[in-house]
Short mmCIF file of N, CA and C in Angstrom, two decimals:
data_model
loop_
_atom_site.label_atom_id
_atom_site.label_comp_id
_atom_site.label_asym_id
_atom_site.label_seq_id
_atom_site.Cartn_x
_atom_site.Cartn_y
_atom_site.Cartn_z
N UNK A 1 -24.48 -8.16 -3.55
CA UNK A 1 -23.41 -8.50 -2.63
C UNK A 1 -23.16 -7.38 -1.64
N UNK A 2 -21.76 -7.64 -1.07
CA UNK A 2 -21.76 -6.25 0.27
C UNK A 2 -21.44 -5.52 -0.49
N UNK A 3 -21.74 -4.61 0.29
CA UNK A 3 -21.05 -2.95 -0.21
C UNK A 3 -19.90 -2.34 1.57
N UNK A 4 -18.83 -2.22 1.29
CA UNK A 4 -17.85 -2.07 2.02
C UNK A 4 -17.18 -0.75 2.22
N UNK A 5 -16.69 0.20 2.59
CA UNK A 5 -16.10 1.33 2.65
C UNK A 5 -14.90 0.77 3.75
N UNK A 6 -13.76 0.76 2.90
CA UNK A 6 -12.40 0.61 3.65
C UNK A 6 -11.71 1.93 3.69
N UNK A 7 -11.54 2.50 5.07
CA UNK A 7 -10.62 3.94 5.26
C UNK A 7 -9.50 3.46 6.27
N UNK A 8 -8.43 3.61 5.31
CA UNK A 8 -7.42 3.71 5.44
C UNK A 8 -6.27 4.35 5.31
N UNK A 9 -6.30 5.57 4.73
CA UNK A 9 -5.77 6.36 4.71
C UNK A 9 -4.89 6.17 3.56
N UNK A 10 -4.00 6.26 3.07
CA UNK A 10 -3.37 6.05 1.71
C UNK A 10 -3.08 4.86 1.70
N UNK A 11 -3.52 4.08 2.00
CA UNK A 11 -3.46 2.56 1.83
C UNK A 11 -5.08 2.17 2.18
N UNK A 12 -5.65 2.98 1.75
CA UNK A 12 -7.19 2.43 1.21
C UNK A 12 -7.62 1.40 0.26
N UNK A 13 -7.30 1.86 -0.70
CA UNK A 13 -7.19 1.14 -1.74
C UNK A 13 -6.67 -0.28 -1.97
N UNK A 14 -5.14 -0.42 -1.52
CA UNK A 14 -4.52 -1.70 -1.28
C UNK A 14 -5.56 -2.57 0.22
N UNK A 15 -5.90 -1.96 0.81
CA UNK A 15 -7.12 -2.58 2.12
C UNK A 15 -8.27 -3.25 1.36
N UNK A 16 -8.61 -2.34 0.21
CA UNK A 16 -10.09 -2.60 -0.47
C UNK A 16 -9.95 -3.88 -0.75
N UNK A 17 -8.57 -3.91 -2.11
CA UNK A 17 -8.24 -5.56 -2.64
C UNK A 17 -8.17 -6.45 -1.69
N UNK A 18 -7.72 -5.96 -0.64
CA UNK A 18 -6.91 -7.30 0.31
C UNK A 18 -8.59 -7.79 1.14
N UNK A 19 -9.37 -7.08 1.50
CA UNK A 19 -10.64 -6.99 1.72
C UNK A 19 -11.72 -7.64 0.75
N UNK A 20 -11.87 -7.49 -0.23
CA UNK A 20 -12.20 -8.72 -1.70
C UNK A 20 -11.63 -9.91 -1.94
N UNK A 21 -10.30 -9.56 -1.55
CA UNK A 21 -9.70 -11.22 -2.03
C UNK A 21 -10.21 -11.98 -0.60
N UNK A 22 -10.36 -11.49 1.01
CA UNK A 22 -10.41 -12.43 1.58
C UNK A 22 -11.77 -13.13 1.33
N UNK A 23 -13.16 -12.05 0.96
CA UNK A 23 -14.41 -12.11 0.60
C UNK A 23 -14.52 -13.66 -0.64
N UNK A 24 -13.83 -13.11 -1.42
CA UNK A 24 -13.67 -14.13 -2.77
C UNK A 24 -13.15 -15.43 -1.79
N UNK A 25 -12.12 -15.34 -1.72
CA UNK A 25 -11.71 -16.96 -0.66
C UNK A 25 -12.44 -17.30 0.28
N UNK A 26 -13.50 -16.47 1.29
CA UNK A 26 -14.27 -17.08 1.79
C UNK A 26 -15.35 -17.56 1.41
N UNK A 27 -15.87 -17.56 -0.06
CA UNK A 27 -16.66 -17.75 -0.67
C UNK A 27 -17.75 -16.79 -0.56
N UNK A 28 -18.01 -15.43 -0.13
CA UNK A 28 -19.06 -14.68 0.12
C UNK A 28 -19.39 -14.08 -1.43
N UNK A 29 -18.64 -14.05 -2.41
CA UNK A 29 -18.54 -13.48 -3.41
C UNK A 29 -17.90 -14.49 -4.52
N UNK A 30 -17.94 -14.30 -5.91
CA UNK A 30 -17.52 -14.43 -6.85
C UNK A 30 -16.33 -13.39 -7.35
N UNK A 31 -17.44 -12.14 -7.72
CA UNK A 31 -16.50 -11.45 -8.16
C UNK A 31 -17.08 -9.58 -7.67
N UNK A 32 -15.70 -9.29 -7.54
CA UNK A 32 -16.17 -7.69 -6.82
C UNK A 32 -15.41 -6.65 -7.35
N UNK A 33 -15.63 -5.37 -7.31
CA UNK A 33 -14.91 -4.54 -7.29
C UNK A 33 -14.25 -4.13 -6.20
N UNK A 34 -13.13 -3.46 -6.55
CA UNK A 34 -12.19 -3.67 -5.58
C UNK A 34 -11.00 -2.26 -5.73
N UNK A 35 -11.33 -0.69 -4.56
CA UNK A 35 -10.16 0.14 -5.39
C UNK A 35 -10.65 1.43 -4.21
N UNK A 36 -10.06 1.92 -4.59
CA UNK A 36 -9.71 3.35 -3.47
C UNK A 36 -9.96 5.00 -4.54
N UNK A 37 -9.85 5.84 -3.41
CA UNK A 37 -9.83 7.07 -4.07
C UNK A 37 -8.86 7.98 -3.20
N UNK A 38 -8.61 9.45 -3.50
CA UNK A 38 -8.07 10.11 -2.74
C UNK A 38 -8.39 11.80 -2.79
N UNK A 39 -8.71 12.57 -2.33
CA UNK A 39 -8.90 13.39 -2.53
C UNK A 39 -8.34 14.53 -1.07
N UNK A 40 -6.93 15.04 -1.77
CA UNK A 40 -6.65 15.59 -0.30
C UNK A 40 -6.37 17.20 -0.52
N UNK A 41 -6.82 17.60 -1.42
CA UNK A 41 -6.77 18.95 -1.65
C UNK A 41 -8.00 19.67 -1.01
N UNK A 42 -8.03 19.94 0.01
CA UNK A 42 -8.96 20.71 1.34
C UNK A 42 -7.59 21.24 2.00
N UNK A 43 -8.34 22.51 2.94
CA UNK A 43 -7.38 23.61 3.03
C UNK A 43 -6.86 22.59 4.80
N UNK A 44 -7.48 21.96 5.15
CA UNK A 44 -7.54 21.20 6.58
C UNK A 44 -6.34 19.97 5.86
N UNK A 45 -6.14 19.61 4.72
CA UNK A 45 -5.31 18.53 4.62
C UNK A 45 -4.01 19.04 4.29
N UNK A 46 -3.92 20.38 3.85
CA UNK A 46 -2.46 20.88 3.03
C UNK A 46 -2.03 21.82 4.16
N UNK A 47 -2.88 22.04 5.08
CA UNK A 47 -2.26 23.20 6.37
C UNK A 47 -1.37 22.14 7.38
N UNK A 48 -2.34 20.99 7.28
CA UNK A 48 -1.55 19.78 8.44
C UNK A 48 -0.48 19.01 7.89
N UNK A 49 -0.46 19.04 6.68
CA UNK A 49 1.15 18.36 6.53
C UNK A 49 1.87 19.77 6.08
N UNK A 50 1.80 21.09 6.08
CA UNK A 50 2.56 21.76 6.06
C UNK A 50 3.29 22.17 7.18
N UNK A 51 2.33 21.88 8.12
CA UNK A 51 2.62 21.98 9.56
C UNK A 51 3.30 21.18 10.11
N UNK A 52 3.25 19.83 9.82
CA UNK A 52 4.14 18.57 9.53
C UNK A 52 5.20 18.39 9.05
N UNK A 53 5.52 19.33 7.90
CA UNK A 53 6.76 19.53 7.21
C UNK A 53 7.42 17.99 7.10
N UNK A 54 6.08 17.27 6.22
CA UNK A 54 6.46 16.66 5.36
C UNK A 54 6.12 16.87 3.93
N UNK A 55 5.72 18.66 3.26
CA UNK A 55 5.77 18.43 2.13
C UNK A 55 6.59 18.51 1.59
N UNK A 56 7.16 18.61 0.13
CA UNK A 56 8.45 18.58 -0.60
C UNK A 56 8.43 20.21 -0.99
N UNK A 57 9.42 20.54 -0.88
CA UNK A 57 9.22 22.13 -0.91
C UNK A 57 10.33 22.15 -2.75
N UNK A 58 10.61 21.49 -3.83
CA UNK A 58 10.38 21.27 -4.43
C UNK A 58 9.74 21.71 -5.57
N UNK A 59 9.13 23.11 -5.71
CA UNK A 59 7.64 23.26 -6.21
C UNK A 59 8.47 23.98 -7.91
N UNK A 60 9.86 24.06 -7.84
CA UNK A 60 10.19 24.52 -9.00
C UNK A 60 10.52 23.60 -10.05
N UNK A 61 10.52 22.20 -9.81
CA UNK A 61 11.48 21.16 -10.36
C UNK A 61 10.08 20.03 -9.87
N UNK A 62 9.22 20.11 -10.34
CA UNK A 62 8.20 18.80 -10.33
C UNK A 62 8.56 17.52 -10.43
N UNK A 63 9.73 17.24 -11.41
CA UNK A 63 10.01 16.12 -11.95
C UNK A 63 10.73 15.39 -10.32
N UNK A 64 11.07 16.59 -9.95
CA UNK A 64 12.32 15.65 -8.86
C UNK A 64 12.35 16.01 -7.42
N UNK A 65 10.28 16.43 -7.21
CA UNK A 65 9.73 16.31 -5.86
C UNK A 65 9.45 15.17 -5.15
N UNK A 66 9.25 14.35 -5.15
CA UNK A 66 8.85 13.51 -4.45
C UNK A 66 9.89 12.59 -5.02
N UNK A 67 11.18 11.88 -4.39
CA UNK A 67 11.91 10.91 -4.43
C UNK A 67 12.09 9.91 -3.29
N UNK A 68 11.01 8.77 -3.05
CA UNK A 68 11.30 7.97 -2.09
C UNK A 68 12.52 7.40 -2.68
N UNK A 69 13.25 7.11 -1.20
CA UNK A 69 14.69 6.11 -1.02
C UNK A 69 15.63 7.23 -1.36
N UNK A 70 15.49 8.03 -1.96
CA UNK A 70 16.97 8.81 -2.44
C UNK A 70 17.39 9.92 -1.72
N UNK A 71 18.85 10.23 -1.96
CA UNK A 71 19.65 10.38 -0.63
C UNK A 71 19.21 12.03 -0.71
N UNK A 72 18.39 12.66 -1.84
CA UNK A 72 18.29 13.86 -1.82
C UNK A 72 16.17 13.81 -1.40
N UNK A 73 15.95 13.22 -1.36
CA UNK A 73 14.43 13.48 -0.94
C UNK A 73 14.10 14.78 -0.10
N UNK A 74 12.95 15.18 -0.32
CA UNK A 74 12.80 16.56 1.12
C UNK A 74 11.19 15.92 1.19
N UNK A 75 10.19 14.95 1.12
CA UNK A 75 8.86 15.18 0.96
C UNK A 75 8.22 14.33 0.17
N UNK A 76 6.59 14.73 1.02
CA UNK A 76 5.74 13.97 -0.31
C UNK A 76 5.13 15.36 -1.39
N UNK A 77 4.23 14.66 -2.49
CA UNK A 77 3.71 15.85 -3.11
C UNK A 77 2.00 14.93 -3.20
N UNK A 78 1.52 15.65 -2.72
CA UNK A 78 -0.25 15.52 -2.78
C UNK A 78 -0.62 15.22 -4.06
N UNK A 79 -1.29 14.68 -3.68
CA UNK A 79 -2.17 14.46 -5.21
C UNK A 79 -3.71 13.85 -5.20
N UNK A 80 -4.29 14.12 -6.34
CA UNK A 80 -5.90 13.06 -6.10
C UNK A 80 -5.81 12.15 -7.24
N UNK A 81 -6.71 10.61 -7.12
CA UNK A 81 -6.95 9.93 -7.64
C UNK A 81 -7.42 8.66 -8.02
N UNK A 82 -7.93 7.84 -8.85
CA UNK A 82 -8.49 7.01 -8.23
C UNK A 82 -8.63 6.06 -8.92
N UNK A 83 -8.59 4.52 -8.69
CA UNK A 83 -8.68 3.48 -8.98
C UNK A 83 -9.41 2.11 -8.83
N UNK A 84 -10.15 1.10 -9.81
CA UNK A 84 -10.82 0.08 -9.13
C UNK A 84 -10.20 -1.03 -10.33
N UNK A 85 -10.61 -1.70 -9.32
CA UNK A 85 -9.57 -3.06 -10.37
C UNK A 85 -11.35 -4.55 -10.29
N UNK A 86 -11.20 -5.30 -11.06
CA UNK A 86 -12.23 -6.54 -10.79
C UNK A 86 -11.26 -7.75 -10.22
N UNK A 87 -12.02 -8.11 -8.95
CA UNK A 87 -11.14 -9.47 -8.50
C UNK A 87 -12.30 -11.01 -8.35
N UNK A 88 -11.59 -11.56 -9.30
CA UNK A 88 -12.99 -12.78 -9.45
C UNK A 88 -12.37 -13.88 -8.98
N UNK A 89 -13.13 -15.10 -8.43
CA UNK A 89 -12.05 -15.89 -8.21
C UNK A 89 -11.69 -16.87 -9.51
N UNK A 90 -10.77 -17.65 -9.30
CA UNK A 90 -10.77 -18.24 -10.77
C UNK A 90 -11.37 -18.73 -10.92
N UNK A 91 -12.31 -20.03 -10.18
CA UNK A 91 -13.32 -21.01 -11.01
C UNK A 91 -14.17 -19.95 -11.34
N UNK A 92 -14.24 -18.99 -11.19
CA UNK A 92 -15.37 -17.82 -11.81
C UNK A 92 -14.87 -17.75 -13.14
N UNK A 93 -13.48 -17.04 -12.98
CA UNK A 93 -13.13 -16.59 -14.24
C UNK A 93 -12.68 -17.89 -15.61
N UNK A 94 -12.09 -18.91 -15.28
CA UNK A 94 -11.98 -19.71 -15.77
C UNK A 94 -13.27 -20.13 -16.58
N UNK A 95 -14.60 -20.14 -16.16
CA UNK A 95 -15.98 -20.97 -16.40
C UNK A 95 -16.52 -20.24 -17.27
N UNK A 96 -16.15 -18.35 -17.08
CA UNK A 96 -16.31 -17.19 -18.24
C UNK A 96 -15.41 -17.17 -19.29
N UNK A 97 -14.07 -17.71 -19.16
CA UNK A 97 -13.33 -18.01 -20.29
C UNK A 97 -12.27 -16.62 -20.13
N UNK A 98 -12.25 -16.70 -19.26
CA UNK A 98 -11.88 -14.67 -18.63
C UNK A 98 -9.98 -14.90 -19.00
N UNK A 99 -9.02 -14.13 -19.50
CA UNK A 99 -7.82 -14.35 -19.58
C UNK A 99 -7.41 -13.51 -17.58
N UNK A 100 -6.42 -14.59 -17.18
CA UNK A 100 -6.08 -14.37 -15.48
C UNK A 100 -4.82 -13.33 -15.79
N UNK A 101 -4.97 -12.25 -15.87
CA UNK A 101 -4.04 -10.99 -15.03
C UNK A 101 -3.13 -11.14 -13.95
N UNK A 102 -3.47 -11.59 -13.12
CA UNK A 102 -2.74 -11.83 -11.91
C UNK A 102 -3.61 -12.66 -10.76
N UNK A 103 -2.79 -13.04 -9.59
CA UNK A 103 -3.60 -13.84 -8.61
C UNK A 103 -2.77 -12.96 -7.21
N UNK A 104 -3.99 -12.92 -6.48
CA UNK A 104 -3.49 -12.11 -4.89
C UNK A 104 -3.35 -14.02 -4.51
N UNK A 105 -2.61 -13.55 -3.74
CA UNK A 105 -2.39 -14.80 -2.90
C UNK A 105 -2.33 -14.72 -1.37
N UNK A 106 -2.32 -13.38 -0.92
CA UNK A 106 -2.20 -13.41 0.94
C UNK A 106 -2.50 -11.92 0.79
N UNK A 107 -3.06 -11.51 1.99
CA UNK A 107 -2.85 -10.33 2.25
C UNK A 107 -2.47 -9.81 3.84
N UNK A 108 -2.02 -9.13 4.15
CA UNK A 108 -1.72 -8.62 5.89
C UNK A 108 -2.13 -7.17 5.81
N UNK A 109 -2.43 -6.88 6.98
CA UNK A 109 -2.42 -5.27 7.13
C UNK A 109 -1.80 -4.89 9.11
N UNK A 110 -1.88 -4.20 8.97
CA UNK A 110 -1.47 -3.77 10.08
C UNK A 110 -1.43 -1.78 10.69
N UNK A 111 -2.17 -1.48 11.95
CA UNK A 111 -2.24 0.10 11.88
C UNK A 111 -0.73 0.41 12.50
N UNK A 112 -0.65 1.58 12.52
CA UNK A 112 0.85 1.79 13.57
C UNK A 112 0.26 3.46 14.26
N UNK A 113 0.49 2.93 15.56
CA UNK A 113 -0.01 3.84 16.42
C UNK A 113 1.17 4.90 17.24
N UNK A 114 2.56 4.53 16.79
CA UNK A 114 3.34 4.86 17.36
C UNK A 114 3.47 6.91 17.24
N UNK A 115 3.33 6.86 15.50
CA UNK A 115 3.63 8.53 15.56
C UNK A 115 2.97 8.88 13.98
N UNK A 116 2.35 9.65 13.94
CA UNK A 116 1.88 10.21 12.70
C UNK A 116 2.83 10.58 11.80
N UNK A 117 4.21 10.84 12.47
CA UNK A 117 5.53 11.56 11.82
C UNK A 117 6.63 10.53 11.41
N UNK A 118 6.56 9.61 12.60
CA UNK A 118 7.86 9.23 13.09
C UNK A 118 7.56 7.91 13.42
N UNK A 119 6.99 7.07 12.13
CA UNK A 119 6.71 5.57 12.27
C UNK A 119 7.38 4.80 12.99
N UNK A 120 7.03 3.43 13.62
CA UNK A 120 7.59 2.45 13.80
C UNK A 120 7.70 1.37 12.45
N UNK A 121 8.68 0.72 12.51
CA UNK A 121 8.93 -0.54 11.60
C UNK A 121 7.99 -1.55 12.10
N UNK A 122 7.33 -1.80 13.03
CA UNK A 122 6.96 -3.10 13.64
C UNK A 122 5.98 -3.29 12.48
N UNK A 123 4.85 -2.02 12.41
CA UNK A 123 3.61 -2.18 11.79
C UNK A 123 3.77 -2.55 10.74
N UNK A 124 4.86 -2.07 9.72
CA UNK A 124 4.56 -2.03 8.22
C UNK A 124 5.32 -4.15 8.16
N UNK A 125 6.54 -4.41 9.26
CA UNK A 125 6.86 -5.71 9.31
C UNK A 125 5.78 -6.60 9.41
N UNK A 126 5.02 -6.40 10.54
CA UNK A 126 3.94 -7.52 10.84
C UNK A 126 3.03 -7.32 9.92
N UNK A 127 2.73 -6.53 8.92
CA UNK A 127 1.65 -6.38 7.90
C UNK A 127 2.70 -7.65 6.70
N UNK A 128 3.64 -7.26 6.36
CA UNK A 128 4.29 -7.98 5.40
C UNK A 128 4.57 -9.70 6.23
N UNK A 129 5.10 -9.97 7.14
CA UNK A 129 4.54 -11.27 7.58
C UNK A 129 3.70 -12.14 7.57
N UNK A 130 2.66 -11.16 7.75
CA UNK A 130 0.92 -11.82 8.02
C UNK A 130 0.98 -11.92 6.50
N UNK A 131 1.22 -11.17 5.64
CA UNK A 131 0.53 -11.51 4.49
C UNK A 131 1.44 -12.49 3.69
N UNK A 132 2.84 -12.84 4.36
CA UNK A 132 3.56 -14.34 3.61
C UNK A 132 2.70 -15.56 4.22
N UNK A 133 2.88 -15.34 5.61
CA UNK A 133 1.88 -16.39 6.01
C UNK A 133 0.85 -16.55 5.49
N UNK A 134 0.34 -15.89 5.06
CA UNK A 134 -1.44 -15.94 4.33
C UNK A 134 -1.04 -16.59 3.16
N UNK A 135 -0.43 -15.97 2.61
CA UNK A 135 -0.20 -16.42 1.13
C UNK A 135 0.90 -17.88 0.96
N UNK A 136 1.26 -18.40 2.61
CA UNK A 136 2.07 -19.79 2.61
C UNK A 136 3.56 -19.63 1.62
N UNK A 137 4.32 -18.33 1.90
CA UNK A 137 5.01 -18.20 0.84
C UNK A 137 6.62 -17.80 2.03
N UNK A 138 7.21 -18.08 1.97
CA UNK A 138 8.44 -17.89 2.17
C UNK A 138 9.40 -16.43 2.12
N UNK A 139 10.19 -15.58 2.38
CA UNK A 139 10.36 -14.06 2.03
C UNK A 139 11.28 -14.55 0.73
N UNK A 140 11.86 -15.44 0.43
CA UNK A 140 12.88 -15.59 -1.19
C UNK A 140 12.10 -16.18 -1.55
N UNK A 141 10.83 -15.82 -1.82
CA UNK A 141 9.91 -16.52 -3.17
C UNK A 141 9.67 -14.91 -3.44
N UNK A 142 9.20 -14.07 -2.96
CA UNK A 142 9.22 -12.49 -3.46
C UNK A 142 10.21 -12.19 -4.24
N UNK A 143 9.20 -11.84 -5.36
CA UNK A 143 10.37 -10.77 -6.05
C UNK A 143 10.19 -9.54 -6.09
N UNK A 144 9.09 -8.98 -5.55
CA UNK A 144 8.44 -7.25 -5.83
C UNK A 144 7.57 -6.94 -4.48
N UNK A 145 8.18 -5.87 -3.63
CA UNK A 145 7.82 -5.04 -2.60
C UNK A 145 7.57 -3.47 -2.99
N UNK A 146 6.21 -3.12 -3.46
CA UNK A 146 5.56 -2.38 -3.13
C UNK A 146 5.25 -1.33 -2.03
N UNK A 147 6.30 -0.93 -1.68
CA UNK A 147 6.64 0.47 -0.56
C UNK A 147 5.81 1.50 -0.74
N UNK A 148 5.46 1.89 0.61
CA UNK A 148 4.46 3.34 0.84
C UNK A 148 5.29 4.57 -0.27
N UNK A 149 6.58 4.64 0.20
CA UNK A 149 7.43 5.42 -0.51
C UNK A 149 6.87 6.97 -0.55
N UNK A 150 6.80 7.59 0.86
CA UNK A 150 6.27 9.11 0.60
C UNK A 150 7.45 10.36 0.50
N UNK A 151 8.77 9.35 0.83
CA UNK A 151 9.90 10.36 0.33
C UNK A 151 9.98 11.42 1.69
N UNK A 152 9.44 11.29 2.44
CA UNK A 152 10.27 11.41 4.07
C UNK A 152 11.02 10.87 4.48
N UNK A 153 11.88 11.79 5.23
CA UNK A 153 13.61 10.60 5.76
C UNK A 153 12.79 9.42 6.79
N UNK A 154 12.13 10.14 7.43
CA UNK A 154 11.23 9.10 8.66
C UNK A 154 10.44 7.74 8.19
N UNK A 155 9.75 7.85 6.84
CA UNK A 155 9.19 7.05 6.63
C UNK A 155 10.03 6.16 5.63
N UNK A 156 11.31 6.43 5.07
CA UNK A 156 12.10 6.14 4.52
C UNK A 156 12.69 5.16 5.37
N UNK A 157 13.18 5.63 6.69
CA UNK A 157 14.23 4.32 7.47
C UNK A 157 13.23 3.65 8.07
N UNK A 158 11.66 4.36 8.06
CA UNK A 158 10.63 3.14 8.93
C UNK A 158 11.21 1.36 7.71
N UNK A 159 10.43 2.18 6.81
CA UNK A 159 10.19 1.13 5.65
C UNK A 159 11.34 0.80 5.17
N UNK A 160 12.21 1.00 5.21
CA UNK A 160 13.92 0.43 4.56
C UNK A 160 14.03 -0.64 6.18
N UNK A 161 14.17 -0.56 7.09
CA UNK A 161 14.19 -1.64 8.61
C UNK A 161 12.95 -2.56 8.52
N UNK A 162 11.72 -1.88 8.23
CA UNK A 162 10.83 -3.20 7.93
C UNK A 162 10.78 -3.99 6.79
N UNK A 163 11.58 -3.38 5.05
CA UNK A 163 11.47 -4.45 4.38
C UNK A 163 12.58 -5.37 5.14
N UNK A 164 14.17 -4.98 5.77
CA UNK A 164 14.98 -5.52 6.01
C UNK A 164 14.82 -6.62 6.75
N UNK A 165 14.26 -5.97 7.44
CA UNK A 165 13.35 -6.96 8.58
C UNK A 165 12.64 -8.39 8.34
N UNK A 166 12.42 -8.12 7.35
CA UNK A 166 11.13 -9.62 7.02
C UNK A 166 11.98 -9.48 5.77
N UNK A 167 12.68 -9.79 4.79
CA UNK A 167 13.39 -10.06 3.34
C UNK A 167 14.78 -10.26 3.77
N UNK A 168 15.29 -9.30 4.43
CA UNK A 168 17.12 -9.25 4.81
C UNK A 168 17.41 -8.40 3.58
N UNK A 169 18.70 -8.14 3.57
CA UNK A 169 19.54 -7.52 2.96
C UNK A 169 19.10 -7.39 1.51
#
């Protein structure tokens, strides 16, 4: 089958799946792997968000560096790691006798070109749109939003106005 490299930047990974499931629904595939990695400990990745001053300065109290949404946040905290998940479609898995985990049902993506620092809401909204529409689902059929959550005030009110945005209150 293909072999794919999705770069996306910390949303690689969530690109990979959403990138398999459309593969699987278009019928190009059965079943694929599907998952991201990260590796940002290079002296070129920890100089530019220091420079950025979005890391969490934090470094005495681990437990309570990185707090997306909360009113005390200062930052993200780096890290590496990595993940692959199998996405089959069901008459696959069903015909193997496979127990179903879960089902993707839509996916959206969207880039945002506005600021490396200082997001816009539009992008992360029209990514969550596209992917109700895909998935033919309504915003009160959701029950679980999955936020970037890097614990910057900036990326904090991006993503608090874009879930608001497409869910409400």
């Amino acid at each position: 089958g293909p072999l794919v490299n999705v770069d996306g930047a910390c949303a690689s990974g969530t690109h990979s799946v959403g990138q398999v499931f459309q593969m699987i629904r278009a019928g190009s595939v059965q079943v694929a792997l599907a998952g991201g990695a990260d590796s940002t400990f290079t002296r070129g990745v920890m100089s530019a968000c220091s420079a950025l001053g979005v890391l969490s300065e934090r470094n005495d109290d681990p437990a309570r560096a990185c707090r997306p949404f909360s009113a005390d946040r200062d930052g993200i905290v780096l890290g590496e790691g990595a993940g692959v998940i199998v996405l089959e479609s069901e008459e696959s898995a069903r015909r193997r006798g496979q127990e179903i985990l879960g089902e993707v049902l839509g996916y959206g993506a969207s880039a945002d070109c506005h600021s490396l620092t200082q997001p816009s809401p539009d992008g992360p909204a029209r990514a969550m749109t596209t992917a109700l529409r895909d998935a033919a689902l309504r915003a009160e059929q959701v029950g679980y939003v999955n936020a970037h959550g890097t614990g910057t005030p900036w990326n904090d009110k991006t993503e608090t106005a874009a879930i608001k945005s497409v869910f409400g209150e």
